[in-house]
Protein backbone atom coordinates (compact mmCIF):
# COMPACT_ATOMS: atom_id res chain seq x y z
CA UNK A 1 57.20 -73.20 25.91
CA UNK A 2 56.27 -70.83 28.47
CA UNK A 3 59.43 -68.97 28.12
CA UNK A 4 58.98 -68.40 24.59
CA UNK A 5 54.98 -67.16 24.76
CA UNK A 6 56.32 -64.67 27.10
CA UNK A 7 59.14 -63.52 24.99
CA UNK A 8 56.31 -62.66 22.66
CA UNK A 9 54.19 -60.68 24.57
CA UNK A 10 57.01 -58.75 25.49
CA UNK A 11 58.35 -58.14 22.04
CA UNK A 12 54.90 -57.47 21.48
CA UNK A 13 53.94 -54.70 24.24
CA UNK A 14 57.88 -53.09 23.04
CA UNK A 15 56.55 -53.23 19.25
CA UNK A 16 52.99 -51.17 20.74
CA UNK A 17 54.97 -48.87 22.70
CA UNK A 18 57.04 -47.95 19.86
CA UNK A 19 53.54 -47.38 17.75
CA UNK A 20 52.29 -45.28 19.85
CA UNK A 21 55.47 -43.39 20.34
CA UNK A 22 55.66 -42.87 16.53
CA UNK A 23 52.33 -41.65 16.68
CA UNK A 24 52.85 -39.32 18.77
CA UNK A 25 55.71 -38.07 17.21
CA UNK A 26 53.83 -37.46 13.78
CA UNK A 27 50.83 -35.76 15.42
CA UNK A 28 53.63 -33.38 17.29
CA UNK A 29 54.96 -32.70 13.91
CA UNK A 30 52.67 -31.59 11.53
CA UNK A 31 48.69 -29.98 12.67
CA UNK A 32 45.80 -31.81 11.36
CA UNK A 33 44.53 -30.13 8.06
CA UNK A 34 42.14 -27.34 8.09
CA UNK A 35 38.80 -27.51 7.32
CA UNK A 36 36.43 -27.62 4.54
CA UNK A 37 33.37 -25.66 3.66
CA UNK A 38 30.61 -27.24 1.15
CA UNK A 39 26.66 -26.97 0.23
CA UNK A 40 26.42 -23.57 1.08
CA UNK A 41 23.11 -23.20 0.35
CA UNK A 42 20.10 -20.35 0.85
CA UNK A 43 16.42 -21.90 0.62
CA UNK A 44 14.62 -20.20 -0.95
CA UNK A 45 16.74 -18.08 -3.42
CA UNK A 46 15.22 -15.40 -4.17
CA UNK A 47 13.34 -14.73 -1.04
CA UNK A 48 10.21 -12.83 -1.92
CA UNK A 49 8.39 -10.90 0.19
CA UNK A 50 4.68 -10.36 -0.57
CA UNK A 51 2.71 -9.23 1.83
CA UNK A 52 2.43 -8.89 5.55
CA UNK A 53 3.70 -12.49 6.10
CA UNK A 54 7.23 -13.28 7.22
CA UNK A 55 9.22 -15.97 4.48
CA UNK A 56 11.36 -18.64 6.23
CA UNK A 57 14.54 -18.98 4.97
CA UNK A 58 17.13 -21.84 5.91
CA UNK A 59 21.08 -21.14 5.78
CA UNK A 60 22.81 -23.72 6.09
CA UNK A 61 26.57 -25.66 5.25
CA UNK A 62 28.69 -28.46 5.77
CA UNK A 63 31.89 -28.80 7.19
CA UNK A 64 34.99 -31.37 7.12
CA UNK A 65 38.24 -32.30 8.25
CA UNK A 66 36.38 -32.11 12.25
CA UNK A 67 35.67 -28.35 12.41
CA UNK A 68 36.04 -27.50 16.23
CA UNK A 69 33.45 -24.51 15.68
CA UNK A 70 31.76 -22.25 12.42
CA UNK A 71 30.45 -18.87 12.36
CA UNK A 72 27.98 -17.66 9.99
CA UNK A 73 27.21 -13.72 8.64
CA UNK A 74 24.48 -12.05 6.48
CA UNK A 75 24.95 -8.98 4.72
CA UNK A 76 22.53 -6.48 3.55
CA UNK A 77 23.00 -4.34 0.50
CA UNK A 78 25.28 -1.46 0.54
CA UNK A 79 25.64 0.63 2.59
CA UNK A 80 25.15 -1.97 5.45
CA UNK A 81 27.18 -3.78 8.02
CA UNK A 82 26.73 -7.75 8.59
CA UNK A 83 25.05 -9.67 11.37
CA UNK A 84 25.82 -12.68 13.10
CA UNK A 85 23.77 -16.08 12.77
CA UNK A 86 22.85 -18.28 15.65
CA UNK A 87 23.95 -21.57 13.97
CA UNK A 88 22.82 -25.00 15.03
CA UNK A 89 25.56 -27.86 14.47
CA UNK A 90 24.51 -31.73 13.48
CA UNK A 91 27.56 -34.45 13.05
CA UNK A 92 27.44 -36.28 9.97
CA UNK A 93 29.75 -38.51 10.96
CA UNK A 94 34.29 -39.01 9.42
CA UNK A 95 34.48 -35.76 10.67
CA UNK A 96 31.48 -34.15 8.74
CA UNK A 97 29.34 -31.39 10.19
CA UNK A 98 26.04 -30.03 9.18
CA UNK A 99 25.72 -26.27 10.17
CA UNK A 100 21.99 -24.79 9.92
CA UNK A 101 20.32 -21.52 11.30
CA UNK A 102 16.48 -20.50 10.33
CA UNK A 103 15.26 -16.95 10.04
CA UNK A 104 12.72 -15.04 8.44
CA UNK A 105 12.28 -12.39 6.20
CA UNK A 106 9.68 -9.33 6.11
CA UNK A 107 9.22 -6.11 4.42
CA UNK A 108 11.52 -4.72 6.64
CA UNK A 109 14.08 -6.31 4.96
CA UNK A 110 16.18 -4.47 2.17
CA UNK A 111 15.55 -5.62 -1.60
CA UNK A 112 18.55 -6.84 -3.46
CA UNK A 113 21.72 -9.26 -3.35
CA UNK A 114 22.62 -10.09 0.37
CA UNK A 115 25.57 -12.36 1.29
CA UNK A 116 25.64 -15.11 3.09
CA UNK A 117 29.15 -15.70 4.39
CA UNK A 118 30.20 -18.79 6.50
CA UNK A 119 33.53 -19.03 8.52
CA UNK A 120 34.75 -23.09 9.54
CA UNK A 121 37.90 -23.64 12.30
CA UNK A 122 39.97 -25.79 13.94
CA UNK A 123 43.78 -26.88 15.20
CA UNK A 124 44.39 -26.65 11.76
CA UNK A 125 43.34 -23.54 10.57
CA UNK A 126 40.33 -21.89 9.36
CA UNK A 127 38.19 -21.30 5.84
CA UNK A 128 35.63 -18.98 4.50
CA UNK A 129 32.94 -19.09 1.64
CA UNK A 130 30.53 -17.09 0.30
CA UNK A 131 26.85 -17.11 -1.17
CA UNK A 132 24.81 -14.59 -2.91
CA UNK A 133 21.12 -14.93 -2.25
CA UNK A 134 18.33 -11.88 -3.67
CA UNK A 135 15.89 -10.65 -1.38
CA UNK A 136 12.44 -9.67 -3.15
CA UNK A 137 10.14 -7.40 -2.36
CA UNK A 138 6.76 -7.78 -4.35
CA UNK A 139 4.81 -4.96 -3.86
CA UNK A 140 0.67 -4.34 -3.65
CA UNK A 141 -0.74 -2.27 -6.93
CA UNK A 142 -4.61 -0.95 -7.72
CA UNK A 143 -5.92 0.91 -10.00
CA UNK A 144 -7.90 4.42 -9.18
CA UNK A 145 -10.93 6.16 -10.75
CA UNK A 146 -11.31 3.70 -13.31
CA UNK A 147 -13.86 5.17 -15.25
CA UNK A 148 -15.69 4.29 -19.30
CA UNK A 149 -17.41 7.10 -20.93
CA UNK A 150 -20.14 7.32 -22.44
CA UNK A 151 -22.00 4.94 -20.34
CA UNK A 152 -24.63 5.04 -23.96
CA UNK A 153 -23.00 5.01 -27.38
CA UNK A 154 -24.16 3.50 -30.42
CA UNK A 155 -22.58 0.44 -31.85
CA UNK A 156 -19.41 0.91 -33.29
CA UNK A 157 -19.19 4.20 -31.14
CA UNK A 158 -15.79 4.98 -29.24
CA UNK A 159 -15.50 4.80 -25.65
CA UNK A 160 -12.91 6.59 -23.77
CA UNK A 161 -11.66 4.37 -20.62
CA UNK A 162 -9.54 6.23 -17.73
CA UNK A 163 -7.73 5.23 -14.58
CA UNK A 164 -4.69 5.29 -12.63
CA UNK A 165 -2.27 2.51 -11.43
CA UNK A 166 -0.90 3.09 -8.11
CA UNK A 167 1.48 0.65 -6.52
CA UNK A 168 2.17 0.44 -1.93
CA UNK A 169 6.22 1.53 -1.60
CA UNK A 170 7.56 1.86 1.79
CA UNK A 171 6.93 5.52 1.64
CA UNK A 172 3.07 5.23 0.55
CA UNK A 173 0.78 4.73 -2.41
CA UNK A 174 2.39 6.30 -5.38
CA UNK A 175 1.87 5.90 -9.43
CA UNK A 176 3.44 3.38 -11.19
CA UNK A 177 4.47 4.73 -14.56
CA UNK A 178 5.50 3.23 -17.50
CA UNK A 179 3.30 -0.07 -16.54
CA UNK A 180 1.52 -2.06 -19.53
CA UNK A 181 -2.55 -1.66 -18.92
CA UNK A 182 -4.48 -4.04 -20.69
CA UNK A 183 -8.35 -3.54 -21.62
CA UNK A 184 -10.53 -6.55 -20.68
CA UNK A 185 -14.40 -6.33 -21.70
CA UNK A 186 -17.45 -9.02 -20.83
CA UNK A 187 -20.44 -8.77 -23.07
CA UNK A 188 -23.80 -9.89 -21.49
CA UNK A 189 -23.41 -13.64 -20.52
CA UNK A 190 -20.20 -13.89 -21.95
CA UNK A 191 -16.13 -13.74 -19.92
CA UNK A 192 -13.52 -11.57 -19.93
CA UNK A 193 -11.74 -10.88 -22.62
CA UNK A 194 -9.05 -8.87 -23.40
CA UNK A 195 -9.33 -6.34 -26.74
CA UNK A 196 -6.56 -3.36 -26.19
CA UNK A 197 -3.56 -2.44 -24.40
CA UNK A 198 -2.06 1.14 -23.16
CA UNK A 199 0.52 2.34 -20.96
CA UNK A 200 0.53 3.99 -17.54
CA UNK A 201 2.19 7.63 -17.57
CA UNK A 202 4.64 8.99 -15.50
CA UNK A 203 2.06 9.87 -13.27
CA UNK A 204 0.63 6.73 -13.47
CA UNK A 205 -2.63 7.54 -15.26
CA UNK A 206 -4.00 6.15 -18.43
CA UNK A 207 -6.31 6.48 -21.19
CA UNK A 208 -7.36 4.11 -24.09
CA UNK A 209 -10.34 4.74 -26.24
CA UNK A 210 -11.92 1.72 -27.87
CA UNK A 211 -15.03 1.33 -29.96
CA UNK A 212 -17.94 -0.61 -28.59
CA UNK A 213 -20.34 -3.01 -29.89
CA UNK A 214 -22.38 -4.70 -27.59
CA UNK A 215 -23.57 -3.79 -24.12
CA UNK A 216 -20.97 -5.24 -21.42
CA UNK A 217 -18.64 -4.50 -18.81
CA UNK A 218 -14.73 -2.75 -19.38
CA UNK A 219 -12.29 -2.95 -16.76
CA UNK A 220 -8.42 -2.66 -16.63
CA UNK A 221 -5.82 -5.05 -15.87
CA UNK A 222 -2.22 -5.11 -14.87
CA UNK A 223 0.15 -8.42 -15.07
CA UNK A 224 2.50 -7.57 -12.09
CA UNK A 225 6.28 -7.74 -12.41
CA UNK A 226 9.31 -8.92 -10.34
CA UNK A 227 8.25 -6.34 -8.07
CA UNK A 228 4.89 -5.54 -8.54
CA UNK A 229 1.82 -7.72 -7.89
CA UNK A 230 -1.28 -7.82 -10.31
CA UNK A 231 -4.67 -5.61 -10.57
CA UNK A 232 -7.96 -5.66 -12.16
CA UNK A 233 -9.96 -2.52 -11.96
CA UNK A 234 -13.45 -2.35 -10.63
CA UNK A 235 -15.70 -2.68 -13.88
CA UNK A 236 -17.66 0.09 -15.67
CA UNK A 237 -20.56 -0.69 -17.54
CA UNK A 238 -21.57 0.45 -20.88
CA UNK A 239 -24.49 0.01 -22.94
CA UNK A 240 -24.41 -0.31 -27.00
CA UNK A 241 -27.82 0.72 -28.94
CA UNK A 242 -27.79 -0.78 -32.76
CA UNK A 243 -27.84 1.74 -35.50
CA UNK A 244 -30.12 1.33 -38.35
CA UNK A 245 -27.85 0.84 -41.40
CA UNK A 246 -24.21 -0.50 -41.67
CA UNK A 247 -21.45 1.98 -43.60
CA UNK A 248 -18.53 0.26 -45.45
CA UNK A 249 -15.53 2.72 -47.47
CA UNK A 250 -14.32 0.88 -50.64
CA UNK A 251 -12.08 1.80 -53.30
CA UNK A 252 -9.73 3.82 -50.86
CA UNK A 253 -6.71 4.66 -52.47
CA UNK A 254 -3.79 7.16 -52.39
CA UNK A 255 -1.53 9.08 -55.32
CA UNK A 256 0.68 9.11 -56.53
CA UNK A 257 2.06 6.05 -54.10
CA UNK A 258 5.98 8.14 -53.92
CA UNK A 259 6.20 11.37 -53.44
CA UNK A 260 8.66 14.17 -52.95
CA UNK A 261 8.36 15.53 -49.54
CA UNK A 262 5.96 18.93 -49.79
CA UNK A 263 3.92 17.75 -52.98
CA UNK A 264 0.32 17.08 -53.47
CA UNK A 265 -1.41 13.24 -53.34
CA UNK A 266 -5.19 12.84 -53.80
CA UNK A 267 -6.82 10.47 -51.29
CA UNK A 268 -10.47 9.27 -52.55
CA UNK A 269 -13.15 7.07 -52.20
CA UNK A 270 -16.42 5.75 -51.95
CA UNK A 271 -18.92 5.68 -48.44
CA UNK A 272 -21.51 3.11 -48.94
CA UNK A 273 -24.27 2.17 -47.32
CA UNK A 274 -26.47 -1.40 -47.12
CA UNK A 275 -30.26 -1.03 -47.80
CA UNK A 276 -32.48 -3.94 -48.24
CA UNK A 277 -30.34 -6.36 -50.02
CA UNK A 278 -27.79 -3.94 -52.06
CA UNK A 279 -25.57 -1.56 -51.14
CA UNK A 280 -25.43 2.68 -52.67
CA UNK A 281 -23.55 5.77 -52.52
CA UNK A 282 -24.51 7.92 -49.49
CA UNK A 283 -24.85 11.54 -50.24
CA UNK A 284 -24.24 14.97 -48.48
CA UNK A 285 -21.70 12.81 -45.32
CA UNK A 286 -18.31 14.30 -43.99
CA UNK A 287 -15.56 11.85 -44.36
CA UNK A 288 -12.59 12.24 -42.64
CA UNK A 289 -8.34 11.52 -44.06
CA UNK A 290 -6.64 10.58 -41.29
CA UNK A 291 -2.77 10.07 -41.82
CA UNK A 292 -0.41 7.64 -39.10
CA UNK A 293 3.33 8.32 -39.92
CA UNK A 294 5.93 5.67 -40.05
CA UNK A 295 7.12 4.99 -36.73
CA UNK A 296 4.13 6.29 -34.58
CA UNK A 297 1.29 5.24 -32.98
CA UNK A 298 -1.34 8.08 -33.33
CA UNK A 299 -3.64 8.91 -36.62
CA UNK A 300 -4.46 12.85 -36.87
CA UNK A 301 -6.52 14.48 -39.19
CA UNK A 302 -5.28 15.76 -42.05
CA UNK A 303 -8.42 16.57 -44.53
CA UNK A 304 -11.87 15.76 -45.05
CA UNK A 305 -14.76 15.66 -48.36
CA UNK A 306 -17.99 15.63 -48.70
CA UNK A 307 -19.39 12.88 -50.56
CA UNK A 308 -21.42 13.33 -53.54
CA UNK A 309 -24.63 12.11 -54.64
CA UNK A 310 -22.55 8.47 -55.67
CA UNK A 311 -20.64 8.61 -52.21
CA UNK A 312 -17.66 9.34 -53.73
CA UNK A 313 -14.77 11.76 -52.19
CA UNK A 314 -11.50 13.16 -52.86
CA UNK A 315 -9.25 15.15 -51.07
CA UNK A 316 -5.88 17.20 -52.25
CA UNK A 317 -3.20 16.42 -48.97
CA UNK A 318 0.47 17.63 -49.09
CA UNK A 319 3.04 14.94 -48.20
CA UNK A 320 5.42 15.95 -45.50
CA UNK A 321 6.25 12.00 -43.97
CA UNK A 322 6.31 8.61 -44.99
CA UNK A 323 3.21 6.96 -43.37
CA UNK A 324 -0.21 5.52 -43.73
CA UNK A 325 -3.60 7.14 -44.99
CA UNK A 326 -7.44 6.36 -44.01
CA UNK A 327 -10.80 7.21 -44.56
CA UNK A 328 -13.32 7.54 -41.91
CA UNK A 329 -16.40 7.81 -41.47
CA UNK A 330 -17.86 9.09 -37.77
CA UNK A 331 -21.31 7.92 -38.56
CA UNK A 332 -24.61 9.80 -38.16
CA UNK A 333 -28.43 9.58 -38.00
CA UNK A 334 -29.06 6.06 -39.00
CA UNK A 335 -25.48 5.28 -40.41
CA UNK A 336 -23.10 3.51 -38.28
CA UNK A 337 -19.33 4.66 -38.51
CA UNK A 338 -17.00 3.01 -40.57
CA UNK A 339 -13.15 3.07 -41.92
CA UNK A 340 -11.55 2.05 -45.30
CA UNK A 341 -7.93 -0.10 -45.04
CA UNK A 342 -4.90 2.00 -44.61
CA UNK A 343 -2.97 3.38 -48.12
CA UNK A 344 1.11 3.54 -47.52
CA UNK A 345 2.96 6.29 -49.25
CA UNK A 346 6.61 6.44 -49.69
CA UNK A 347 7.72 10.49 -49.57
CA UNK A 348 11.22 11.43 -50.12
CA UNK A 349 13.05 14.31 -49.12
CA UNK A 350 13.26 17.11 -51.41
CA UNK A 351 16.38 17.72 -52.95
CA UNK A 352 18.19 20.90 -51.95
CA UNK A 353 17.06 23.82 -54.64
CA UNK A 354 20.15 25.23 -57.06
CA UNK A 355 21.02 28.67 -56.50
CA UNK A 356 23.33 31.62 -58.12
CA UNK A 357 24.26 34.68 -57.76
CA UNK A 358 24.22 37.52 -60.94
CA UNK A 359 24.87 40.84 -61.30
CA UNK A 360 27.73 40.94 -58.73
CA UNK A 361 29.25 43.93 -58.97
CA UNK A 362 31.83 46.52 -56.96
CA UNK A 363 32.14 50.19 -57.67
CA UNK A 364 33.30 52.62 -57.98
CA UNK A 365 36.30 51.89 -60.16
CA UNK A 366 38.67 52.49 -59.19
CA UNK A 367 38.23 53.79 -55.76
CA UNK A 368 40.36 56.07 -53.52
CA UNK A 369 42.67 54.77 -50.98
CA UNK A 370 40.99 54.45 -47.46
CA UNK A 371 37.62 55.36 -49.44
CA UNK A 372 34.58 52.93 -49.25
CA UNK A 373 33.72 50.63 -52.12
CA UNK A 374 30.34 49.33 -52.54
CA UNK A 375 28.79 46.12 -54.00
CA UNK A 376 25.81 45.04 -54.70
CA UNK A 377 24.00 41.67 -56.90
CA UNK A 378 21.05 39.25 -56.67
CA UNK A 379 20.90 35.84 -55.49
CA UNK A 380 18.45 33.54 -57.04
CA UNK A 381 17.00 30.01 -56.53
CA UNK A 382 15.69 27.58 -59.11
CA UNK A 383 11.65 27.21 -58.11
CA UNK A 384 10.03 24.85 -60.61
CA UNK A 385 12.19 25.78 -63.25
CA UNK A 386 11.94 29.42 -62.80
CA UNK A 387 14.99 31.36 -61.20
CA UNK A 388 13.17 33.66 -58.86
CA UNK A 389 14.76 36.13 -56.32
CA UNK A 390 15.84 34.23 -53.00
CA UNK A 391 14.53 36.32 -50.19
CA UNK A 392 15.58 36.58 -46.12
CA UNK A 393 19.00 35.18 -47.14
CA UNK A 394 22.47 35.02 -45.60
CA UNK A 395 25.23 35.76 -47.76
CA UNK A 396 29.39 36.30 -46.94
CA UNK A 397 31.75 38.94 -48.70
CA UNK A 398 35.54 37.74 -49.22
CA UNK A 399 38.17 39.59 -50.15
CA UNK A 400 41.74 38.35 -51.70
CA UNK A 401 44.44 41.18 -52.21
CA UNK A 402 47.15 41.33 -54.69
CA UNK A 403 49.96 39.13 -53.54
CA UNK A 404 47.85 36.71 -51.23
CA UNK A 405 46.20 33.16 -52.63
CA UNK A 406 43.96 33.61 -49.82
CA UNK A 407 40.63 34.83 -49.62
CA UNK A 408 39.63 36.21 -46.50
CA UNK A 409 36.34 36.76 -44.60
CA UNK A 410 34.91 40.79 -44.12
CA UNK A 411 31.87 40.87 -43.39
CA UNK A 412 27.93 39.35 -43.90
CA UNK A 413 24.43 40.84 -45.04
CA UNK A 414 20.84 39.48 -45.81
CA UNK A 415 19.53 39.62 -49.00
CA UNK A 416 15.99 41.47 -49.17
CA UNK A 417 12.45 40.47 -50.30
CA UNK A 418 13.71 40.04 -54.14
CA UNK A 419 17.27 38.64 -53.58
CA UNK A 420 19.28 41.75 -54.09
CA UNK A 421 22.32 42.56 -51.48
CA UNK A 422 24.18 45.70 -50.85
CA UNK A 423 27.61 45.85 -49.13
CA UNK A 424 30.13 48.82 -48.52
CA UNK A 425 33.73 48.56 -47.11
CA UNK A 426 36.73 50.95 -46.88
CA UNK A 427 39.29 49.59 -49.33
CA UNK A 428 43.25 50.42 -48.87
CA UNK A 429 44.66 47.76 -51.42
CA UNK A 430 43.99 46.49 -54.91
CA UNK A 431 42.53 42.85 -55.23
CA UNK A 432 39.75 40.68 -55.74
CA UNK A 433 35.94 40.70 -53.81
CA UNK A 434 33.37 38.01 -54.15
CA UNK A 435 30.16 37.12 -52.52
CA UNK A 436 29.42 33.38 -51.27
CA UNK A 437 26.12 31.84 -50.33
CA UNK A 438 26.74 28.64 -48.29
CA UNK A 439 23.64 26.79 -48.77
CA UNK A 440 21.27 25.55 -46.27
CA UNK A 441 18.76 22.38 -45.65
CA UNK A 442 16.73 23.98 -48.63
CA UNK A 443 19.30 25.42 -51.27
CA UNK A 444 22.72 24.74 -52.41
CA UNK A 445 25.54 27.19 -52.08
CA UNK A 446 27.03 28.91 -54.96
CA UNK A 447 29.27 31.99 -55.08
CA UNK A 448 29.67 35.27 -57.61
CA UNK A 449 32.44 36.07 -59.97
CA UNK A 450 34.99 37.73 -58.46
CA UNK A 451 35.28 41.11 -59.26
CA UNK A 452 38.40 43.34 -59.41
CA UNK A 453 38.65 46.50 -57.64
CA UNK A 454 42.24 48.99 -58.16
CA UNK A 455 42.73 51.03 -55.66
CA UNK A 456 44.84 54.34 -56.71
CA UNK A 457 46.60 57.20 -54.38
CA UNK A 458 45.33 60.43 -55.64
């Protein structure tokens, strides 16, 4: 019995040796595989930068597959060359790593996408990954010489508000153009509320002009961006005295509603004014036509009436543009301001004028060889159905000889205050001269009837 246990231990310790042997033999064969790379990660992403304060940011990674040693890089934006991170190793356990390194962020750092690139290694090899991570820089904005004028206006009055917005760059205060300003006002015992917007300039300066009606505060305000951080404007105060009698224009209206471009409409209306419990005509007060074309953002002035002893006015306004008409009223003595609703008319362009050319004529006939032959006709336009001389024109002189299908260029001329044109060219062989008007944005082209000229030897 003891013979036989002992034949089994030794088969036993023969079978282990051979194990281990065989292990041996497969680790000498092939090397252990490389490792991984996972959870490459950047907290936070983006970093921003706001202020004077450094932002922590955590890099960090894990590795598998027992990764002997890691290496970790950050790159700046171009041009820039990368920098090594400290990194600080923490075993997960079956061969897992955690790889971490903390740094911080401040405004010296460059704004844009940085890398983060991570390196793992061991017998088996090595591997690499990559992260992109944005680095933020918010920067400090104000606003300058904020200013509302008049501080005093009646109700209803405009008030013109001023400023500039200036934002903190690395290389100093500087404007920040194209920026939306908003206009916030708080009456007496009321908040803030906001009633207009404008833009910053290139030079980062503003101006908005908004009508008033009770006393209060205006100040600007800016929203910030990715970039930028908000403002609000020291506050201006302005105070609102009540006029006597409220205006109102009714009635407004505009014709004809389509027009040709360059004709006439007639814009008119009627100012009113409330007394006691009714409201009448006011006589002897300037009211303004303001016009807003399609597309923009600015009304101009484009006529004005006086009303008459019912309030009414009327104004005669040639239509160049599609756009929007208004009455206004600016106010006065006792009268607060008012404006009527906007009118929309449609104007068309005008549709190129005909022309033609008479009288077109080439002498002498016949003419010498070598000798100069002169022309001469008229070149009229069709103005409101009346063909009338068509002045400061350019028109061309062709010339086909016998033989040729071709007609070929000589020479131009203007026509003079009544349309007329004179030419004169040497003329060697017999053929056929006309004159051609090609038309512009205003007329259409039309040529003469060619006219023959013989040329003789004698």
């Amino acid at each position: 019995m003891l013979r036989r246990i002992s034949t089994i231990v030794a088969a036993a310790a023969v079978g282990s040796t051979s194990l281990i042997t065989a292990t041996a033999a497969s680790a000498a064969v092939g090397a252990p595989p490389a490792p991984t790379i996972v959870s490459v990660s950047v907290v936070p992403n983006p970093v921003v930068v706001t202020g004077k304060d450094k932002v922590a940011v955590t890099f960090s990674f894990v590795t598998g597959n027992n990764a002997t040693a890691a290496e970790a890089y950050i790159k700046p934006p171009a041009p820039s060359v990368e920098s090594k991170l400290d990194l600080t190793k923490q075993n997960l356990g079956f061969g897992k790593a955690r790889w971490t390194v903390k740094t911080a962020f401040d405004r010296s750092a460059k704004a844009g996408d940085w890398n983060f690139r991570v390196l793992a290694k061991n017998s088996g090899g090595d591997r690499s990954d990559n992260k992109t991570f944005e680095v933020r820089q918010v920067w400090e904005t104000t606003f300058a010489d904020f200013d509302a004028r008049p501080r005093f206006v009646k109700r209803g009055d405009s008030v013109n508000l001023t400023g500039a917005l200036r934002v903190n760059t690395p290389e100093g205060w500087k404007a920040l153009g194209g920026a939306d300003v908003h206009i916030a006002f708080r009456p007496f015992g009321g908040s803030w509320e906001r009633v207009d917007r404008t833009r910053s300039g290139g030079d980062g300066k503003f101006f908005e002009r908004v009508r008033a009606f009770r006393s209060g505060w205006f100040r600007a305000e800016y929203d910030g961006s990715k970039t930028t951080h908000a403002a609000k404007s020291d506050s201006d105060q302005v105070s609102v005295k009540r006029s006597s009698l409220d205006t109102r224009i009714v009635r407004f209206d505009v014709s004809p509603d389509s027009v040709k471009k360059g004709e006439k409409v007639t814009a008119a209306g009627v100012l009113l004014a409330e007394e006691g419990r009714g409201w009448d005509g006011v006589r002897g007060k300037r009211v303004d036509i303001l016009f807003k074309a399609k597309g923009e953002r600015e009304w101009q002035k484009v006529g004005s009436d006086w009303t008459d002893g019912r309030g009414r006015f009327e104004e005669d306004i040639t239509a160049e543009t599609s756009g929007w008409f208004r009455a206004v009223f600016d106010g006065s003595r006792g009268l607060k301001d008012s404006s009527s609703r906007p009118a929309f008319v449609e104007v068309a362009e005008a549709a190129p004028a005909k022309t033609r050319i008479v009288r077109f004529n080439g002498y002498p006939e016949p003419v010498k060889f070598g000798h100069y032959v002169k022309f001469r006709g008229k070149l009229l336009v069709l103005d409101d159905d009346e063909w009338v001389g068509f002045d400061k024109a350019k028109v061309q002189l062709y010339y086909k000889p016998n033989g040729t299908q071709k007609w070929e260029f000589v020479r131009t001329s203007w026509t003079d205050d009544d349309g007329r044109f004179f030419l004169s060219v040497k003329d060697w062989k017999s053929g056929w001269w006309k004159v051609v008007f090609t038309g512009d944005d205003k007329a259409e082209s039309s040529e003469a009837r060619p006219d023959y000229i013989r040329v003789v030897r004698r």
